[in-house]
CSV table of C-alpha atoms and ligand atoms in Angstrom, one decimal:
chain,number,residue,atom,x,y,z
U,734,MET,CA,-3.7,10.6,-36.0
U,735,GLY,CA,-2.2,7.5,-34.3
U,736,ILE,CA,-3.8,4.2,-31.9
U,737,LEU,CA,-3.4,6.5,-28.9
U,738,ALA,CA,-6.3,8.5,-27.5
U,739,LYS,CA,-4.9,11.9,-27.2
U,740,ARG,CA,-5.6,11.9,-22.9
U,741,SER,CA,-2.7,9.0,-23.5
U,742,LYS,CA,-0.3,10.3,-26.0
U,743,ASP,CA,2.1,11.9,-23.2
U,744,LYS,CA,2.2,9.1,-20.8
U,745,ASN,CA,6.0,8.0,-20.3
U,746,ILE,CA,6.5,6.3,-16.4
U,747,ILE,CA,10.1,7.5,-15.8
U,748,ASP,CA,10.6,5.3,-13.1
U,749,THR,CA,13.6,6.6,-11.5
U,750,VAL,CA,13.3,4.0,-9.1
U,751,PHE,CA,13.5,1.3,-10.7
U,752,THR,CA,17.1,2.2,-12.6
U,753,MET,CA,18.1,2.6,-9.3
U,754,VAL,CA,17.4,-0.9,-8.3
U,755,LYS,CA,19.4,-2.6,-11.1
U,756,LYS,CA,22.3,-0.4,-10.5
U,757,ALA,CA,22.1,-1.7,-7.0
U,758,LYS,CA,21.8,-5.1,-8.3
U,759,ASP,CA,24.2,-4.8,-10.6
U,760,ALA,CA,26.9,-3.2,-8.3
U,761,LYS,CA,26.1,-6.4,-6.1
U,762,ILE,CA,27.2,-8.8,-8.5
U,763,LYS,CA,30.6,-6.9,-9.1
U,764,TYR,CA,31.4,-5.6,-6.0
U,765,GLY,CA,29.6,-8.3,-3.5
U,766,GLU,CA,26.8,-8.3,-1.9
U,767,GLU,CA,28.3,-7.1,1.5
U,768,ASN,CA,30.5,-4.0,-0.5
U,769,VAL,CA,26.6,-2.0,-1.5
U,770,THR,CA,25.0,-0.2,0.6
U,771,ASP,CA,21.0,-0.6,-0.8
U,772,VAL,CA,18.8,1.7,0.0
U,773,THR,CA,16.4,1.6,-2.4
U,774,ILE,CA,13.0,-0.3,-2.0
U,775,GLY,CA,10.2,0.7,0.2
U,776,ALA,CA,9.4,-3.0,1.5
U,777,LEU,CA,10.8,-4.9,4.9
U,778,PHE,CA,14.0,-6.4,4.9
U,779,ASP,CA,15.0,-8.2,8.3
U,780,GLU,CA,19.1,-7.8,10.5
U,781,ASN,CA,19.9,-10.0,7.8
U,782,GLY,CA,19.1,-8.5,5.0
U,783,LYS,CA,16.0,-10.9,3.5
U,784,PHE,CA,12.9,-9.8,2.2
U,785,VAL,CA,10.4,-10.0,5.2
U,786,ILE,CA,7.9,-12.2,5.6
U,787,LEU,CA,5.5,-12.5,8.7
U,788,ASP,CA,5.1,-16.1,9.6
U,789,SER,CA,2.2,-15.1,11.5
U,790,VAL,CA,0.2,-13.9,8.0
U,791,SER,CA,1.4,-16.8,5.8
U,792,SER,CA,1.1,-19.6,7.7
U,793,VAL,CA,-2.7,-18.5,8.3
U,794,TYR,CA,-3.0,-18.0,3.4
U,795,LYS,CA,-1.2,-21.3,4.0
U,796,ASN,CA,-4.6,-22.6,5.5
U,797,LEU,CA,-7.2,-21.3,3.9
U,798,PRO,CA,-9.5,-22.9,1.9
U,799,ASN,CA,-9.7,-23.1,-1.9
U,800,MET,CA,-13.0,-21.3,-2.1
U,801,ASP,CA,-11.3,-18.8,0.2
U,802,ILE,CA,-8.9,-18.1,-2.5
U,803,ALA,CA,-10.4,-19.3,-6.0
U,804,PRO,CA,-14.4,-18.0,-6.4
U,805,TYR,CA,-14.7,-14.4,-7.3
U,806,ALA,CA,-15.0,-11.8,-4.4
U,807,GLU,CA,-18.5,-11.7,-2.3
U,808,SER,CA,-19.2,-8.2,-3.6
U,809,PHE,CA,-17.7,-5.7,-6.7
U,810,ILE,CA,-17.0,-3.0,-3.1
U,811,GLY,CA,-15.0,-6.8,-1.1
U,812,ASN,CA,-16.4,-9.8,1.5
U,813,PRO,CA,-18.5,-8.2,4.0
U,814,ASP,CA,-15.9,-9.8,6.5
U,815,PHE,CA,-13.0,-7.6,5.4
U,816,LEU,CA,-15.1,-4.3,5.1
U,817,LYS,CA,-16.5,-4.6,8.9
U,818,GLU,CA,-12.7,-5.7,9.8
U,819,MET,CA,-11.2,-3.1,7.7
U,820,LYS,CA,-12.8,-0.6,9.1
U,821,SER,CA,-13.0,-2.1,12.7
U,822,TRP,CA,-8.8,-1.3,12.5
U,823,VAL,CA,-8.5,2.1,10.7
U,824,LEU,CA,-10.8,3.8,12.9
U,825,GLY,CA,-10.2,2.2,16.1
U,826,GLU,CA,-12.2,3.4,19.7
U,827,HIS,CA,-13.3,6.2,16.3
U,828,GLU,CA,-15.6,4.1,14.8
U,829,ASN,CA,-19.0,4.9,16.4
U,830,LYS,CA,-17.8,8.7,16.5
U,831,TYR,CA,-19.0,9.1,12.8
U,832,CYS,CA,-21.1,8.1,9.8
U,833,VAL,CA,-18.7,5.5,8.1
U,834,GLY,CA,-18.2,4.0,4.6
U,835,GLY,CA,-15.7,1.3,3.5
U,836,ILE,CA,-14.7,-0.3,0.3
U,837,ALA,CA,-12.1,-2.8,-1.1
U,838,THR,CA,-9.1,-1.7,-3.9
U,839,PRO,CA,-6.8,-3.3,-5.0
U,840,GLY,CA,-4.0,-2.1,-2.7
U,841,GLY,CA,-3.9,1.7,-1.3
U,842,SER,CA,-3.0,2.7,-4.8
U,843,GLY,CA,-6.9,1.9,-5.8
U,844,SER,CA,-8.3,3.9,-3.3
U,845,VAL,CA,-6.2,6.8,-4.0
U,846,SER,CA,-7.0,6.8,-7.7
U,847,SER,CA,-10.6,5.8,-7.2
U,848,THR,CA,-10.7,8.7,-4.8
U,849,MET,CA,-9.4,11.3,-7.4
U,850,LYS,CA,-11.6,10.1,-10.0
U,851,ASN,CA,-14.8,10.3,-8.0
U,852,ILE,CA,-14.2,13.5,-5.9
U,853,LEU,CA,-12.8,15.6,-9.4
U,854,ASP,CA,-13.5,16.2,-12.4
U,855,PRO,CA,-11.2,16.6,-15.5
U,856,GLU,CA,-8.6,19.5,-15.1
U,857,GLU,CA,-9.8,20.2,-12.0
U,858,VAL,CA,-6.8,20.6,-9.8
U,859,LEU,CA,-5.5,17.8,-7.3
U,860,LEU,CA,-3.4,19.0,-3.9
U,861,ILE,CA,-0.7,17.0,-3.1
U,862,PRO,CA,2.5,18.1,-0.8
U,863,ASN,CA,5.9,19.2,-2.5
U,864,ILE,CA,7.3,16.0,-0.7
U,865,GLY,CA,5.9,12.7,-1.5
U,866,TRP,CA,4.1,9.8,-3.1
U,867,GLY,CA,4.9,9.8,-6.9
U,868,PRO,CA,2.3,8.1,-8.6
U,869,TYR,CA,0.0,11.1,-6.8
U,870,LYS,CA,0.8,12.4,-10.0
U,871,ILE,CA,0.7,9.9,-12.3
U,872,MET,CA,-2.5,8.8,-11.5
U,873,ALA,CA,-3.8,12.5,-11.5
U,874,GLN,CA,-2.8,12.5,-15.2
U,875,GLU,CA,-4.6,9.6,-15.4
U,876,HIS,CA,-7.9,10.8,-14.1
U,877,GLY,CA,-6.5,14.1,-16.9
U,878,LEU,CA,-6.6,16.5,-13.0
U,879,LYS,CA,-4.1,19.4,-12.8
U,880,VAL,CA,-0.9,19.1,-9.9
U,881,ALA,CA,-0.8,22.1,-7.1
U,882,THR,CA,1.6,21.3,-4.2
U,883,TYR,CA,1.4,23.1,-1.1
U,884,ASP,CA,5.4,23.1,1.4
U,885,LEU,CA,5.6,19.8,3.1
U,886,PHE,CA,6.9,21.4,5.8
U,887,ASP,CA,7.8,25.2,7.2
U,888,GLU,CA,10.9,26.4,8.7
U,889,TYR,CA,10.9,24.8,12.0
U,890,ASP,CA,10.4,22.2,10.2
U,891,LYS,CA,6.6,21.3,11.3
U,892,PHE,CA,3.5,20.5,9.2
U,893,ASN,CA,3.6,24.2,7.3
U,894,LEU,CA,-0.4,24.6,7.6
U,895,LYS,CA,0.0,28.2,6.3
U,896,SER,CA,1.4,27.1,2.7
U,897,PHE,CA,-1.5,24.4,2.7
U,898,GLU,CA,-4.2,26.7,4.4
U,899,LEU,CA,-3.0,29.5,1.2
U,900,GLU,CA,-3.7,26.7,-1.6
U,901,ALA,CA,-6.0,24.9,-0.4
U,902,SER,CA,-8.2,28.7,-0.5
U,903,LYS,CA,-6.6,30.0,-3.7
U,904,ILE,CA,-7.9,26.2,-5.0
U,905,MET,CA,-11.1,26.7,-3.4
U,906,GLU,CA,-12.2,30.1,-4.6
U,907,ASN,CA,-11.5,28.8,-8.0
U,908,GLN,CA,-13.1,25.5,-8.3
U,909,GLY,CA,-15.2,25.1,-5.3
U,910,LYS,CA,-14.3,22.2,-3.7
U,911,VAL,CA,-10.3,20.7,-2.2
U,912,LEU,CA,-9.2,17.2,-2.6
U,913,ALA,CA,-6.1,17.7,-0.8
U,914,ILE,CA,-3.9,14.8,0.5
U,915,ILE,CA,-2.3,13.4,3.5
U,916,ASN,CA,0.2,11.4,4.2
U,917,ASP,CA,0.6,10.4,7.6
U,918,PRO,CA,1.6,9.2,9.3
U,919,CYS,CA,5.4,7.8,9.3
U,920,HIS,CA,5.1,9.8,5.3
U,921,ASN,CA,6.8,9.2,3.0
U,922,PRO,CA,9.5,10.0,2.1
U,923,THR,CA,10.7,12.1,5.5
U,924,GLY,CA,9.2,9.7,8.0
U,925,TYR,CA,7.3,12.5,9.2
U,926,THR,CA,4.2,12.1,11.9
U,927,MET,CA,2.3,14.9,12.4
U,928,GLU,CA,0.8,15.9,16.0
U,929,LYS,CA,-2.9,16.0,16.8
U,930,SER,CA,-3.0,19.6,17.3
U,931,GLU,CA,-1.7,20.2,14.0
U,932,TRP,CA,-4.6,17.5,12.8
U,933,GLU,CA,-6.9,20.0,14.0
U,934,GLU,CA,-6.1,23.1,12.7
U,935,VAL,CA,-6.5,20.8,9.4
U,936,VAL,CA,-9.8,20.1,10.3
U,937,GLU,CA,-10.1,23.3,11.1
U,938,ILE,CA,-9.0,25.0,7.8
U,939,MET,CA,-10.7,22.7,6.4
U,940,ASN,CA,-14.1,24.1,7.9
U,941,ASN,CA,-13.2,27.4,7.4
U,942,LEU,CA,-12.4,27.2,4.1
U,943,SER,CA,-15.7,25.0,2.5
U,944,SER,CA,-18.4,27.9,5.1
U,945,LYS,CA,-17.4,30.4,2.8
U,946,LYS,CA,-19.7,29.2,0.3
U,947,GLU,CA,-23.4,27.6,0.9
U,948,ASP,CA,-22.1,24.6,-1.6
U,949,ASN,CA,-17.9,24.6,-1.2
U,950,THR,CA,-16.5,21.2,0.2
U,951,PHE,CA,-13.5,19.9,1.2
U,952,ILE,CA,-12.2,16.1,1.1
U,953,LEU,CA,-9.7,15.3,2.5
U,954,LEU,CA,-7.7,12.0,1.7
U,955,ASP,CA,-5.7,10.8,4.2
U,956,ASP,CA,-2.9,8.3,3.0
U,957,ILE,CA,-2.2,6.1,5.5
U,958,ALA,CA,-0.1,2.9,3.9
U,959,TYR,CA,2.2,2.3,7.1
U,960,ILE,CA,0.1,3.9,9.2
U,961,ASP,CA,0.7,0.2,11.8
U,962,TYR,CA,4.5,1.1,11.5
U,963,ALA,CA,3.9,4.0,13.8
U,964,VAL,CA,5.9,3.5,17.3
U,965,GLY,CA,4.1,3.9,20.5
U,966,GLY,CA,1.1,1.3,19.6
U,967,TYR,CA,-2.3,0.5,18.6
U,968,GLU,CA,-4.2,3.3,20.2
U,969,LYS,CA,-1.7,6.3,20.1
U,970,SER,CA,-1.3,5.7,16.4
U,971,ARG,CA,-5.5,6.8,15.8
U,972,SER,CA,-5.5,9.3,18.3
U,973,TYR,CA,-5.4,11.9,15.5
U,974,MET,CA,-8.3,11.3,14.0
U,975,GLY,CA,-10.5,11.6,17.4
U,976,ALA,CA,-10.0,15.6,15.4
U,977,PHE,CA,-12.3,14.4,13.2
U,978,GLU,CA,-16.1,14.9,15.7
U,979,LYS,CA,-15.4,19.1,14.7
U,980,LEU,CA,-15.1,18.1,10.8
U,981,SER,CA,-18.4,19.8,9.1
U,982,ASN,CA,-21.0,18.4,8.0
U,983,LYS,CA,-20.3,19.5,4.3
U,984,ASN,CA,-16.7,17.3,4.8
U,985,LEU,CA,-15.7,13.8,4.1
U,986,VAL,CA,-12.6,12.8,5.1
U,987,VAL,CA,-10.9,9.2,3.1
U,988,PHE,CA,-8.9,6.7,4.5
U,989,SER,CA,-6.4,4.1,2.3
U,990,PHE,CA,-5.6,1.7,3.2
U,991,SER,CA,-3.3,-0.9,2.6
U,992,CYS,CA,-2.4,-4.9,3.1
U,993,SER,CA,0.7,-4.2,1.3
U,994,LYS,CA,2.6,-3.1,4.2
U,995,SER,CA,0.1,-3.8,7.4
U,996,LEU,CA,0.8,-8.4,6.8
U,997,THR,CA,3.9,-7.7,4.3
U,998,GLU,CA,1.8,-9.0,1.4
U,999,TYR,CA,2.7,-5.8,-1.1
U,1000,GLY,CA,1.7,-8.3,-4.1
U,1001,LEU,CA,-2.2,-9.4,-3.1
U,1002,ARG,CA,-3.2,-6.2,-3.8
U,1003,ALA,CA,-5.7,-6.2,-0.8
U,1004,GLY,CA,-6.6,-2.7,0.7
U,1005,GLY,CA,-9.2,-0.5,1.2
U,1006,SER,CA,-11.2,2.8,1.4
U,1007,VAL,CA,-12.5,4.1,4.7
U,1008,PHE,CA,-14.2,7.2,4.5
U,1009,ILE,CA,-16.5,8.7,7.7
U,1010,SER,CA,-18.4,12.6,8.0
U,1011,ASN,CA,-20.8,13.8,10.0
U,1012,SER,CA,-23.4,13.6,7.4
U,1013,GLN,CA,-24.5,9.8,6.2
U,1014,GLU,CA,-25.1,12.0,2.5
U,1015,ASN,CA,-21.7,12.3,2.1
U,1016,ILE,CA,-20.7,8.7,2.9
U,1017,ASP,CA,-24.3,7.9,0.9
U,1018,ASP,CA,-23.1,8.9,-2.3
U,1019,TYR,CA,-20.2,8.8,-2.2
U,1020,MET,CA,-20.3,4.9,-1.4
U,1021,ARG,CA,-22.4,5.2,-4.7
U,1022,ALA,CA,-19.9,6.4,-7.3
U,1023,ASN,CA,-17.8,3.7,-5.8
U,1024,GLU,CA,-19.6,1.2,-5.9
U,1025,PHE,CA,-20.3,1.8,-9.8
U,1026,THR,CA,-15.8,2.7,-10.2
U,1027,CYS,CA,-15.3,-0.7,-9.0
U,1028,ARG,CA,-17.3,-2.7,-11.0
U,1029,GLY,CA,-16.0,-0.2,-13.9
U,1030,VAL,CA,-12.8,-0.5,-13.3
U,1031,TRP,CA,-11.5,-3.8,-12.0
U,1032,SER,CA,-14.5,-5.1,-10.6
U,1033,ASN,CA,-13.5,-6.8,-7.9
U,1034,VAL,CA,-10.0,-7.2,-5.4
U,1035,PRO,CA,-8.6,-10.5,-4.6
U,1036,ARG,CA,-10.7,-12.8,-2.3
U,1037,GLY,CA,-7.5,-14.9,-1.4
U,1038,GLY,CA,-5.9,-10.8,0.2
U,1039,MET,CA,-9.6,-9.8,1.9
U,1040,LYS,CA,-10.0,-13.1,3.1
U,1041,LEU,CA,-6.9,-13.6,5.2
U,1042,PHE,CA,-6.6,-9.6,6.5
U,1043,SER,CA,-10.5,-10.4,7.6
U,1044,THR,CA,-9.1,-14.4,9.2
U,1045,ILE,CA,-6.4,-12.8,11.6
U,1046,GLN,CA,-8.4,-9.4,12.4
U,1047,SER,CA,-12.0,-11.2,13.8
U,1048,ASN,CA,-9.7,-14.5,15.7
U,1049,GLU,CA,-7.6,-12.4,18.8
U,1050,GLU,CA,-5.2,-15.0,18.8
U,1051,LEU,CA,-4.1,-14.5,15.7
U,1052,LYS,CA,-4.4,-10.8,16.1
U,1053,ASN,CA,-2.1,-10.1,18.9
U,1054,ASN,CA,-0.1,-12.9,17.0
U,1055,LEU,CA,0.1,-10.7,14.3
U,1056,VAL,CA,0.6,-7.4,16.2
U,1057,LYS,CA,3.4,-8.5,17.9
U,1058,GLU,CA,5.8,-10.4,15.3
U,1059,ARG,CA,4.4,-6.7,13.3
U,1060,ASN,CA,6.7,-4.6,16.3
U,1061,LYS,CA,9.3,-6.5,15.9
U,1062,TYR,CA,10.1,-5.0,13.0
U,1063,VAL,CA,8.5,-1.5,14.1
U,1064,LYS,CA,11.9,-1.6,17.1
U,1065,ILE,CA,14.1,-2.5,14.6
U,1066,LEU,CA,12.7,0.5,12.4
U,1067,GLU,CA,13.5,2.1,15.4
U,1068,LYS,CA,16.7,1.2,15.8
U,1069,ARG,CA,17.8,2.0,12.6
U,1070,SER,CA,16.2,5.4,12.0
U,1071,GLU,CA,18.2,5.8,15.7
U,1072,ILE,CA,21.7,4.7,14.9
U,1073,PHE,CA,21.0,7.2,10.8
U,1074,MET,CA,19.6,10.6,13.4
U,1075,ASN,CA,22.1,10.7,15.9
U,1076,GLU,CA,24.7,10.9,14.0
U,1077,SER,CA,23.1,13.1,11.3
U,1078,LYS,CA,23.2,15.2,14.0
U,1079,ASP,CA,26.8,14.5,14.8
U,1080,GLN,CA,27.5,15.4,11.7
U,1081,GLY,CA,25.9,18.4,10.9
U,1082,LEU,CA,24.4,16.0,7.6
U,1083,GLU,CA,20.6,17.4,6.9
U,1084,VAL,CA,17.8,15.4,7.1
U,1085,TYR,CA,14.1,16.1,7.0
U,1086,PRO,CA,12.1,15.6,10.2
U,1087,TYR,CA,12.1,11.8,10.6
U,1088,LYS,CA,9.4,10.5,13.7
U,1089,GLU,CA,9.0,6.6,12.0
U,1090,GLY,CA,8.8,4.1,9.6
U,1091,PHE,CA,10.6,3.5,6.6
U,1092,PHE,CA,12.3,6.3,5.0
U,1093,ILE,CA,14.3,9.0,5.6
U,1094,THR,CA,15.1,11.4,4.1
U,1095,LEU,CA,18.5,13.5,2.8
U,1096,LYS,CA,17.9,17.9,2.2
U,1097,VAL,CA,19.1,18.1,-1.1
U,1098,LYS,CA,18.5,21.5,-3.9
U,1099,THR,CA,17.0,19.4,-6.0
U,1100,GLU,CA,19.2,20.7,-8.3
U,1101,GLU,CA,22.6,19.2,-6.4
U,1102,VAL,CA,19.9,16.0,-6.3
U,1103,LYS,CA,21.4,14.1,-9.4
U,1104,GLU,CA,25.3,14.7,-9.5
U,1105,LYS,CA,24.7,14.3,-5.4
U,1106,LEU,CA,23.4,10.6,-6.5
U,1107,GLU,CA,25.7,9.8,-8.6
U,1108,LEU,CA,28.8,10.6,-5.8
U,1109,LEU,CA,26.7,8.2,-3.3
U,1110,ASN,CA,26.4,6.0,-6.6
U,1111,LYS,CA,30.5,6.7,-7.0
U,1112,GLU,CA,30.5,4.2,-3.2
U,1113,ASN,CA,28.2,2.2,-3.8
U,1114,ILE,CA,25.4,3.5,-2.0
U,1115,TYR,CA,22.0,3.4,-3.7
U,1116,PRO,CA,19.7,5.9,-2.6
U,1117,ILE,CA,16.2,7.1,-4.6
U,1118,GLN,CA,15.8,10.9,-5.5
U,1119,VAL,CA,12.9,12.8,-5.0
U,1120,ALA,CA,11.7,16.0,-4.9
U,1121,HIS,CA,13.8,18.3,-3.0
U,1122,GLY,CA,16.4,15.2,-1.1
U,1123,ILE,CA,17.1,11.9,-1.5
U,1124,ARG,CA,15.9,9.0,0.7
U,1125,LEU,CA,16.9,5.9,2.1
U,1126,ALA,CA,15.1,3.3,2.5
U,1127,ILE,CA,16.3,2.0,6.3
U,1128,CYS,CA,13.2,-0.5,5.9
U,1129,GLY,CA,15.3,-2.4,3.9
U,1130,CYS,CA,18.4,-1.8,5.5
U,1131,PRO,CA,20.6,-4.1,8.3
U,1132,SER,CA,21.0,-2.1,11.1
U,1133,GLN,CA,24.7,-3.5,9.9
U,1134,LYS,CA,25.0,-1.3,7.4
U,1135,ILE,CA,23.8,2.1,8.4
U,1136,ASN,CA,25.9,2.1,11.4
U,1137,GLY,CA,28.4,4.5,9.8
U,1138,LEU,CA,26.0,5.2,6.6
U,1139,ALA,CA,24.9,8.7,7.6
U,1140,LYS,CA,29.6,9.7,8.6
U,1141,ARG,CA,30.2,8.3,4.6
U,1142,ILE,CA,27.7,10.1,3.3
U,1143,LYS,CA,28.4,13.1,4.9
U,1144,GLU,CA,31.8,13.2,3.4
U,1145,ILE,CA,30.6,11.7,0.3
U,1146,ILE,CA,28.1,14.5,-0.4
U,1147,GLY,CA,29.3,17.4,1.6
J,106,PLP,C1,2.8,7.0,0.5
J,106,PLP,C2,1.8,5.4,0.3
J,106,PLP,N1,0.7,5.4,-0.1
J,106,PLP,C3,0.2,4.0,-1.2
J,106,PLP,C4,0.9,3.2,-1.1
J,106,PLP,C5,-0.1,1.9,-1.8
J,106,PLP,O1,1.2,0.4,-2.0
J,106,PLP,P1,-0.2,-0.2,-2.4
J,106,PLP,O2,-0.8,0.1,-3.6
J,106,PLP,O3,1.1,-1.4,-2.6
J,106,PLP,O4,-1.2,-1.1,-1.0
J,106,PLP,C6,1.8,3.0,-1.0
J,106,PLP,C7,3.5,1.7,-1.3
J,106,PLP,O5,4.8,1.5,-2.6
J,106,PLP,C8,2.9,3.9,-0.3
J,106,PLP,O6,3.8,4.6,-0.6
């Protein structure tokens, strides 16, 4: 019989990230920091190789009264001022176009996981991109869900609308409901960001499929963990959200927001779901189920993390300080990516269509990934294996070390 529930017997995380992080760490001790290119970690490091802690954030946190940190949150769904500021920051000028709801969750992870749980029943199928963040699959298994994938890119290196539509329509036919994940802008691990026109077509697909039968519904989870690192500023990064004005009343969009990256406060576990629909009934239903999940799974989100976000966002000066400081790093990411992308073009090194964000991914056939990683490791380059490629976390690697990196990689793996 054993101690585990049947549904937990096969749980076993194979953490390829942690293993590679350790290899990189050991190599630094053995060969010296300067001789190792560590592109493993998905956190922001500055040009001196130091973990970024934003002063505009930490100075506010240090001055929070203890009573804003120690007690429980004001509500299971989160502090009201946090929810107000999160909805406003996530949606910007689009907030008043939709019926809107929001809950605080432990990081963006809590939002993604609770969305799966409250939209799909065990044995139902979740639709995710074939290249994507690993934990989607882990979370799906945690909730007893099956997973289907759409091809993220077409032959022109654009979002593969055809594949998205095809896979979604199969699921709709079988279960009368689709929950699909799109991680955009600044996709992890490729750095792709969709055009507004691509979003408009996604909305059309959602509407077409949900109109096939009376009780069909299409729920989209847009994972926006990296949205505040999009190039071109706040309004531009949210401009695609206008596309949902055409969303059918039957459908719902959930944005999974994370303070981990937006504030570089990964450990405070603040984040949330902001959900929009053109039907208030959908928002009320989703809210009711989520309130139950908050109480039933994590109880409440750390008060200090929420207070930190709402204190900054509700004060123009503090907010401007944060935006300004964060933008310095958006520029640094731009610089690092330009170096790498220009060089890889010169060298004929194949990469996925990067636009912005923390990561660049090399196009590598799945069956060759392991062997090529080993070759790179031998030359003290430590990236991460992902589906259909090898991910380089340019967020964690100073420009100086990115100079010449594409050339080296091309020489090593061909
Ligand atoms: C694509 C993606 N989504 C969501 C998250 C959620 O992070 P957190 O739970 O720390 O907010 C991450 C973090 O690495 C991520 O890469």
